[in-house]
């Protein structure tokens, strides 16, 4: 399916290998963002409405201030999250999903549901693997 999409969007004169390489170069950064655990937790929290930085930090167990800042900047750069600053002392900064970010909720939720439904199978497989490796 990815190869078909690449072929549809690229010039017909480009060789198939170049098409696949261009697709990988373009898709990899997006998959890195949406595959990042902190980014996906942020998206799922913001799916319930805008949050301030400290609210996000409290809701995401184990995230450092630095990692939260980096994840929010990446999500903002990719157009998935908007950042609004209210002129007050101290400034009130609120994060919310953009329209593009909202479109990511369903696939992220589906992946989370899949993980929850299959965690017992995954843990059993890990235990079998680990017992063979010991």
mmCIF file with all atom_site columns, C-alpha atoms in Angstrom:
data_model
loop_
_atom_site.group_PDB
_atom_site.id
_atom_site.type_symbol
_atom_site.label_atom_id
_atom_site.label_alt_id
_atom_site.label_comp_id
_atom_site.label_asym_id
_atom_site.label_entity_id
_atom_site.label_seq_id
_atom_site.pdbx_PDB_ins_code
_atom_site.Cartn_x
_atom_site.Cartn_y
_atom_site.Cartn_z
_atom_site.occupancy
_atom_site.B_iso_or_equiv
_atom_site.pdbx_formal_charge
_atom_site.auth_seq_id
_atom_site.auth_comp_id
_atom_site.auth_asym_id
_atom_site.auth_atom_id
_atom_site.pdbx_PDB_model_num
ATOM 1   C CA . UNK A 1 1   ? 0.000  0.000   0.000   1.00 0.00 ? 1   UNK A CA 1
ATOM 2   C CA . UNK A 1 2   ? 2.819  2.423   0.835   1.00 0.00 ? 2   UNK A CA 1
ATOM 3   C CA . UNK A 1 3   ? 4.512  1.594   -2.465  1.00 0.00 ? 3   UNK A CA 1
ATOM 4   C CA . UNK A 1 4   ? 1.248  2.268   -4.343  1.00 0.00 ? 4   UNK A CA 1
ATOM 5   C CA . UNK A 1 5   ? 0.880  5.628   -2.610  1.00 0.00 ? 5   UNK A CA 1
ATOM 6   C CA . UNK A 1 6   ? 4.443  6.552   -3.446  1.00 0.00 ? 6   UNK A CA 1
ATOM 7   C CA . UNK A 1 7   ? 3.928  5.543   -7.069  1.00 0.00 ? 7   UNK A CA 1
ATOM 8   C CA . UNK A 1 8   ? 0.750  7.631   -7.280  1.00 0.00 ? 8   UNK A CA 1
ATOM 9   C CA . UNK A 1 9   ? 2.388  10.744  -5.887  1.00 0.00 ? 9   UNK A CA 1
ATOM 10  C CA . UNK A 1 10  ? 5.773  10.606  -7.593  1.00 0.00 ? 10  UNK A CA 1
ATOM 11  C CA . UNK A 1 11  ? 6.763  11.353  -11.146 1.00 0.00 ? 11  UNK A CA 1
ATOM 12  C CA . UNK A 1 12  ? 6.362  8.472   -13.594 1.00 0.00 ? 12  UNK A CA 1
ATOM 13  C CA . UNK A 1 13  ? 9.924  9.044   -14.838 1.00 0.00 ? 13  UNK A CA 1
ATOM 14  C CA . UNK A 1 14  ? 11.446 8.152   -11.436 1.00 0.00 ? 14  UNK A CA 1
ATOM 15  C CA . UNK A 1 15  ? 12.842 4.639   -11.041 1.00 0.00 ? 15  UNK A CA 1
ATOM 16  C CA . UNK A 1 16  ? 10.943 2.314   -8.616  1.00 0.00 ? 16  UNK A CA 1
ATOM 17  C CA . UNK A 1 17  ? 13.925 2.061   -6.241  1.00 0.00 ? 17  UNK A CA 1
ATOM 18  C CA . UNK A 1 18  ? 14.123 5.845   -6.023  1.00 0.00 ? 18  UNK A CA 1
ATOM 19  C CA . UNK A 1 19  ? 10.385 5.959   -5.316  1.00 0.00 ? 19  UNK A CA 1
ATOM 20  C CA . UNK A 1 20  ? 10.712 3.576   -2.392  1.00 0.00 ? 20  UNK A CA 1
ATOM 21  C CA . UNK A 1 21  ? 13.726 5.458   -1.016  1.00 0.00 ? 21  UNK A CA 1
ATOM 22  C CA . UNK A 1 22  ? 11.900 8.800   -1.294  1.00 0.00 ? 22  UNK A CA 1
ATOM 23  C CA . UNK A 1 23  ? 8.891  7.320   0.486   1.00 0.00 ? 23  UNK A CA 1
ATOM 24  C CA . UNK A 1 24  ? 11.027 5.960   3.314   1.00 0.00 ? 24  UNK A CA 1
ATOM 25  C CA . UNK A 1 25  ? 12.843 9.269   3.714   1.00 0.00 ? 25  UNK A CA 1
ATOM 26  C CA . UNK A 1 26  ? 9.525  11.113  3.908   1.00 0.00 ? 26  UNK A CA 1
ATOM 27  C CA . UNK A 1 27  ? 7.633  8.658   6.093   1.00 0.00 ? 27  UNK A CA 1
ATOM 28  C CA . UNK A 1 28  ? 10.366 7.771   8.598   1.00 0.00 ? 28  UNK A CA 1
ATOM 29  C CA . UNK A 1 29  ? 10.310 11.080  10.523  1.00 0.00 ? 29  UNK A CA 1
ATOM 30  C CA . UNK A 1 30  ? 6.518  10.911  10.805  1.00 0.00 ? 30  UNK A CA 1
ATOM 31  C CA . UNK A 1 31  ? 6.619  7.318   12.049  1.00 0.00 ? 31  UNK A CA 1
ATOM 32  C CA . UNK A 1 32  ? 9.338  8.264   14.528  1.00 0.00 ? 32  UNK A CA 1
ATOM 33  C CA . UNK A 1 33  ? 7.072  10.977  15.950  1.00 0.00 ? 33  UNK A CA 1
ATOM 34  C CA . UNK A 1 34  ? 3.911  8.884   16.132  1.00 0.00 ? 34  UNK A CA 1
ATOM 35  C CA . UNK A 1 35  ? 5.863  5.883   17.385  1.00 0.00 ? 35  UNK A CA 1
ATOM 36  C CA . UNK A 1 36  ? 7.361  7.808   20.276  1.00 0.00 ? 36  UNK A CA 1
ATOM 37  C CA . UNK A 1 37  ? 5.719  6.791   23.551  1.00 0.00 ? 37  UNK A CA 1
ATOM 38  C CA . UNK A 1 38  ? 5.699  10.281  25.043  1.00 0.00 ? 38  UNK A CA 1
ATOM 39  C CA . UNK A 1 39  ? 4.209  11.859  21.937  1.00 0.00 ? 39  UNK A CA 1
ATOM 40  C CA . UNK A 1 40  ? 1.407  9.323   21.813  1.00 0.00 ? 40  UNK A CA 1
ATOM 41  C CA . UNK A 1 41  ? 0.609  9.751   25.499  1.00 0.00 ? 41  UNK A CA 1
ATOM 42  C CA . UNK A 1 42  ? 0.436  13.507  24.951  1.00 0.00 ? 42  UNK A CA 1
ATOM 43  C CA . UNK A 1 43  ? -1.878 13.061  21.960  1.00 0.00 ? 43  UNK A CA 1
ATOM 44  C CA . UNK A 1 44  ? -4.198 10.793  23.952  1.00 0.00 ? 44  UNK A CA 1
ATOM 45  C CA . UNK A 1 45  ? -4.336 13.218  26.881  1.00 0.00 ? 45  UNK A CA 1
ATOM 46  C CA . UNK A 1 46  ? -4.949 16.216  24.619  1.00 0.00 ? 46  UNK A CA 1
ATOM 47  C CA . UNK A 1 47  ? -7.704 14.206  22.889  1.00 0.00 ? 47  UNK A CA 1
ATOM 48  C CA . UNK A 1 48  ? -9.722 14.989  26.034  1.00 0.00 ? 48  UNK A CA 1
ATOM 49  C CA . UNK A 1 49  ? -9.117 18.723  25.702  1.00 0.00 ? 49  UNK A CA 1
ATOM 50  C CA . UNK A 1 50  ? -6.408 21.376  26.021  1.00 0.00 ? 50  UNK A CA 1
ATOM 51  C CA . UNK A 1 51  ? -3.932 21.188  28.888  1.00 0.00 ? 51  UNK A CA 1
ATOM 52  C CA . UNK A 1 52  ? -1.296 23.364  30.435  1.00 0.00 ? 52  UNK A CA 1
ATOM 53  C CA . UNK A 1 53  ? 2.294  22.133  30.652  1.00 0.00 ? 53  UNK A CA 1
ATOM 54  C CA . UNK A 1 54  ? 2.162  21.173  34.335  1.00 0.00 ? 54  UNK A CA 1
ATOM 55  C CA . UNK A 1 55  ? -1.161 19.402  33.876  1.00 0.00 ? 55  UNK A CA 1
ATOM 56  C CA . UNK A 1 56  ? 0.438  17.261  31.167  1.00 0.00 ? 56  UNK A CA 1
ATOM 57  C CA . UNK A 1 57  ? 3.462  16.604  33.370  1.00 0.00 ? 57  UNK A CA 1
ATOM 58  C CA . UNK A 1 58  ? 1.247  15.434  36.239  1.00 0.00 ? 58  UNK A CA 1
ATOM 59  C CA . UNK A 1 59  ? -0.798 13.167  33.958  1.00 0.00 ? 59  UNK A CA 1
ATOM 60  C CA . UNK A 1 60  ? 2.195  11.481  32.300  1.00 0.00 ? 60  UNK A CA 1
ATOM 61  C CA . UNK A 1 61  ? 3.883  9.259   34.854  1.00 0.00 ? 61  UNK A CA 1
ATOM 62  C CA . UNK A 1 62  ? 7.659  9.243   34.567  1.00 0.00 ? 62  UNK A CA 1
ATOM 63  C CA . UNK A 1 63  ? 8.176  12.006  32.010  1.00 0.00 ? 63  UNK A CA 1
ATOM 64  C CA . UNK A 1 64  ? 10.823 14.595  32.790  1.00 0.00 ? 64  UNK A CA 1
ATOM 65  C CA . UNK A 1 65  ? 10.297 18.282  32.170  1.00 0.00 ? 65  UNK A CA 1
ATOM 66  C CA . UNK A 1 66  ? 12.921 18.162  29.413  1.00 0.00 ? 66  UNK A CA 1
ATOM 67  C CA . UNK A 1 67  ? 11.311 15.189  27.631  1.00 0.00 ? 67  UNK A CA 1
ATOM 68  C CA . UNK A 1 68  ? 7.874  16.793  27.833  1.00 0.00 ? 68  UNK A CA 1
ATOM 69  C CA . UNK A 1 69  ? 9.272  20.015  26.375  1.00 0.00 ? 69  UNK A CA 1
ATOM 70  C CA . UNK A 1 70  ? 11.008 18.138  23.543  1.00 0.00 ? 70  UNK A CA 1
ATOM 71  C CA . UNK A 1 71  ? 7.936  16.039  22.744  1.00 0.00 ? 71  UNK A CA 1
ATOM 72  C CA . UNK A 1 72  ? 5.639  19.081  22.719  1.00 0.00 ? 72  UNK A CA 1
ATOM 73  C CA . UNK A 1 73  ? 8.031  20.998  20.465  1.00 0.00 ? 73  UNK A CA 1
ATOM 74  C CA . UNK A 1 74  ? 8.198  18.063  18.056  1.00 0.00 ? 74  UNK A CA 1
ATOM 75  C CA . UNK A 1 75  ? 4.422  17.690  17.993  1.00 0.00 ? 75  UNK A CA 1
ATOM 76  C CA . UNK A 1 76  ? 4.037  21.419  17.456  1.00 0.00 ? 76  UNK A CA 1
ATOM 77  C CA . UNK A 1 77  ? 6.636  21.414  14.676  1.00 0.00 ? 77  UNK A CA 1
ATOM 78  C CA . UNK A 1 78  ? 4.813  18.546  12.945  1.00 0.00 ? 78  UNK A CA 1
ATOM 79  C CA . UNK A 1 79  ? 1.516  20.434  13.148  1.00 0.00 ? 79  UNK A CA 1
ATOM 80  C CA . UNK A 1 80  ? -0.148 18.001  15.545  1.00 0.00 ? 80  UNK A CA 1
ATOM 81  C CA . UNK A 1 81  ? -0.276 20.300  18.583  1.00 0.00 ? 81  UNK A CA 1
ATOM 82  C CA . UNK A 1 82  ? -0.854 24.027  18.904  1.00 0.00 ? 82  UNK A CA 1
ATOM 83  C CA . UNK A 1 83  ? 0.657  26.175  21.642  1.00 0.00 ? 83  UNK A CA 1
ATOM 84  C CA . UNK A 1 84  ? -1.137 29.309  22.792  1.00 0.00 ? 84  UNK A CA 1
ATOM 85  C CA . UNK A 1 85  ? 0.286  31.840  25.219  1.00 0.00 ? 85  UNK A CA 1
ATOM 86  C CA . UNK A 1 86  ? -1.997 34.048  27.285  1.00 0.00 ? 86  UNK A CA 1
ATOM 87  C CA . UNK A 1 87  ? -0.399 37.303  28.368  1.00 0.00 ? 87  UNK A CA 1
ATOM 88  C CA . UNK A 1 88  ? -0.433 37.042  32.134  1.00 0.00 ? 88  UNK A CA 1
ATOM 89  C CA . UNK A 1 89  ? 2.119  36.857  34.921  1.00 0.00 ? 89  UNK A CA 1
ATOM 90  C CA . UNK A 1 90  ? 3.360  34.206  34.714  1.00 0.00 ? 90  UNK A CA 1
ATOM 91  C CA . UNK A 1 91  ? 2.361  33.563  31.075  1.00 0.00 ? 91  UNK A CA 1
ATOM 92  C CA . UNK A 1 92  ? -0.323 30.878  30.724  1.00 0.00 ? 92  UNK A CA 1
ATOM 93  C CA . UNK A 1 93  ? 0.677  28.381  28.030  1.00 0.00 ? 93  UNK A CA 1
ATOM 94  C CA . UNK A 1 94  ? -1.921 25.928  26.786  1.00 0.00 ? 94  UNK A CA 1
ATOM 95  C CA . UNK A 1 95  ? -1.459 23.003  24.412  1.00 0.00 ? 95  UNK A CA 1
ATOM 96  C CA . UNK A 1 96  ? -4.212 21.533  22.241  1.00 0.00 ? 96  UNK A CA 1
ATOM 97  C CA . UNK A 1 97  ? -4.518 19.166  19.314  1.00 0.00 ? 97  UNK A CA 1
ATOM 98  C CA . UNK A 1 98  ? -4.729 20.762  15.901  1.00 0.00 ? 98  UNK A CA 1
ATOM 99  C CA . UNK A 1 99  ? -7.110 19.411  13.270  1.00 0.00 ? 99  UNK A CA 1
ATOM 100 C CA . UNK A 1 100 ? -4.270 17.178  12.070  1.00 0.00 ? 100 UNK A CA 1
ATOM 101 C CA . UNK A 1 101 ? -3.638 16.026  15.646  1.00 0.00 ? 101 UNK A CA 1
ATOM 102 C CA . UNK A 1 102 ? -7.311 15.185  16.092  1.00 0.00 ? 102 UNK A CA 1
ATOM 103 C CA . UNK A 1 103 ? -7.086 12.981  12.989  1.00 0.00 ? 103 UNK A CA 1
ATOM 104 C CA . UNK A 1 104 ? -4.374 10.960  14.765  1.00 0.00 ? 104 UNK A CA 1
ATOM 105 C CA . UNK A 1 105 ? -6.591 10.057  17.735  1.00 0.00 ? 105 UNK A CA 1
ATOM 106 C CA . UNK A 1 106 ? -8.334 7.122   16.075  1.00 0.00 ? 106 UNK A CA 1
ATOM 107 C CA . UNK A 1 107 ? -5.214 5.275   14.856  1.00 0.00 ? 107 UNK A CA 1
ATOM 108 C CA . UNK A 1 108 ? -3.450 5.869   18.189  1.00 0.00 ? 108 UNK A CA 1
ATOM 109 C CA . UNK A 1 109 ? -6.462 4.647   20.129  1.00 0.00 ? 109 UNK A CA 1
ATOM 110 C CA . UNK A 1 110 ? -6.684 1.567   17.859  1.00 0.00 ? 110 UNK A CA 1
ATOM 111 C CA . UNK A 1 111 ? -3.011 0.777   18.481  1.00 0.00 ? 111 UNK A CA 1
ATOM 112 C CA . UNK A 1 112 ? -3.473 1.231   22.233  1.00 0.00 ? 112 UNK A CA 1
ATOM 113 C CA . UNK A 1 113 ? -6.536 -1.021  22.202  1.00 0.00 ? 113 UNK A CA 1
ATOM 114 C CA . UNK A 1 114 ? -4.575 -3.638  20.257  1.00 0.00 ? 114 UNK A CA 1
ATOM 115 C CA . UNK A 1 115 ? -1.722 -3.488  22.784  1.00 0.00 ? 115 UNK A CA 1
ATOM 116 C CA . UNK A 1 116 ? -4.107 -3.888  25.715  1.00 0.00 ? 116 UNK A CA 1
ATOM 117 C CA . UNK A 1 117 ? -5.918 -6.790  24.047  1.00 0.00 ? 117 UNK A CA 1
ATOM 118 C CA . UNK A 1 118 ? -2.658 -8.614  23.292  1.00 0.00 ? 118 UNK A CA 1
ATOM 119 C CA . UNK A 1 119 ? -0.434 -7.772  26.259  1.00 0.00 ? 119 UNK A CA 1
ATOM 120 C CA . UNK A 1 120 ? -0.858 -11.214 27.829  1.00 0.00 ? 120 UNK A CA 1
ATOM 121 C CA . UNK A 1 121 ? 0.214  -12.919 24.580  1.00 0.00 ? 121 UNK A CA 1
ATOM 122 C CA . UNK A 1 122 ? 3.178  -10.581 24.216  1.00 0.00 ? 122 UNK A CA 1
ATOM 123 C CA . UNK A 1 123 ? 4.321  -11.153 27.799  1.00 0.00 ? 123 UNK A CA 1
ATOM 124 C CA . UNK A 1 124 ? 4.000  -14.928 27.376  1.00 0.00 ? 124 UNK A CA 1
ATOM 125 C CA . UNK A 1 125 ? 6.092  -14.771 24.193  1.00 0.00 ? 125 UNK A CA 1
ATOM 126 C CA . UNK A 1 126 ? 8.705  -12.657 25.990  1.00 0.00 ? 126 UNK A CA 1
ATOM 127 C CA . UNK A 1 127 ? 8.891  -15.178 28.831  1.00 0.00 ? 127 UNK A CA 1
ATOM 128 C CA . UNK A 1 128 ? 9.291  -18.089 26.366  1.00 0.00 ? 128 UNK A CA 1
ATOM 129 C CA . UNK A 1 129 ? 12.031 -16.203 24.539  1.00 0.00 ? 129 UNK A CA 1
ATOM 130 C CA . UNK A 1 130 ? 13.811 -15.194 27.749  1.00 0.00 ? 130 UNK A CA 1
ATOM 131 C CA . UNK A 1 131 ? 13.716 -18.766 29.102  1.00 0.00 ? 131 UNK A CA 1
ATOM 132 C CA . UNK A 1 132 ? 15.372 -20.032 25.894  1.00 0.00 ? 132 UNK A CA 1
ATOM 133 C CA . UNK A 1 133 ? 18.060 -17.338 26.092  1.00 0.00 ? 133 UNK A CA 1
ATOM 134 C CA . UNK A 1 134 ? 18.972 -18.077 29.742  1.00 0.00 ? 134 UNK A CA 1
#
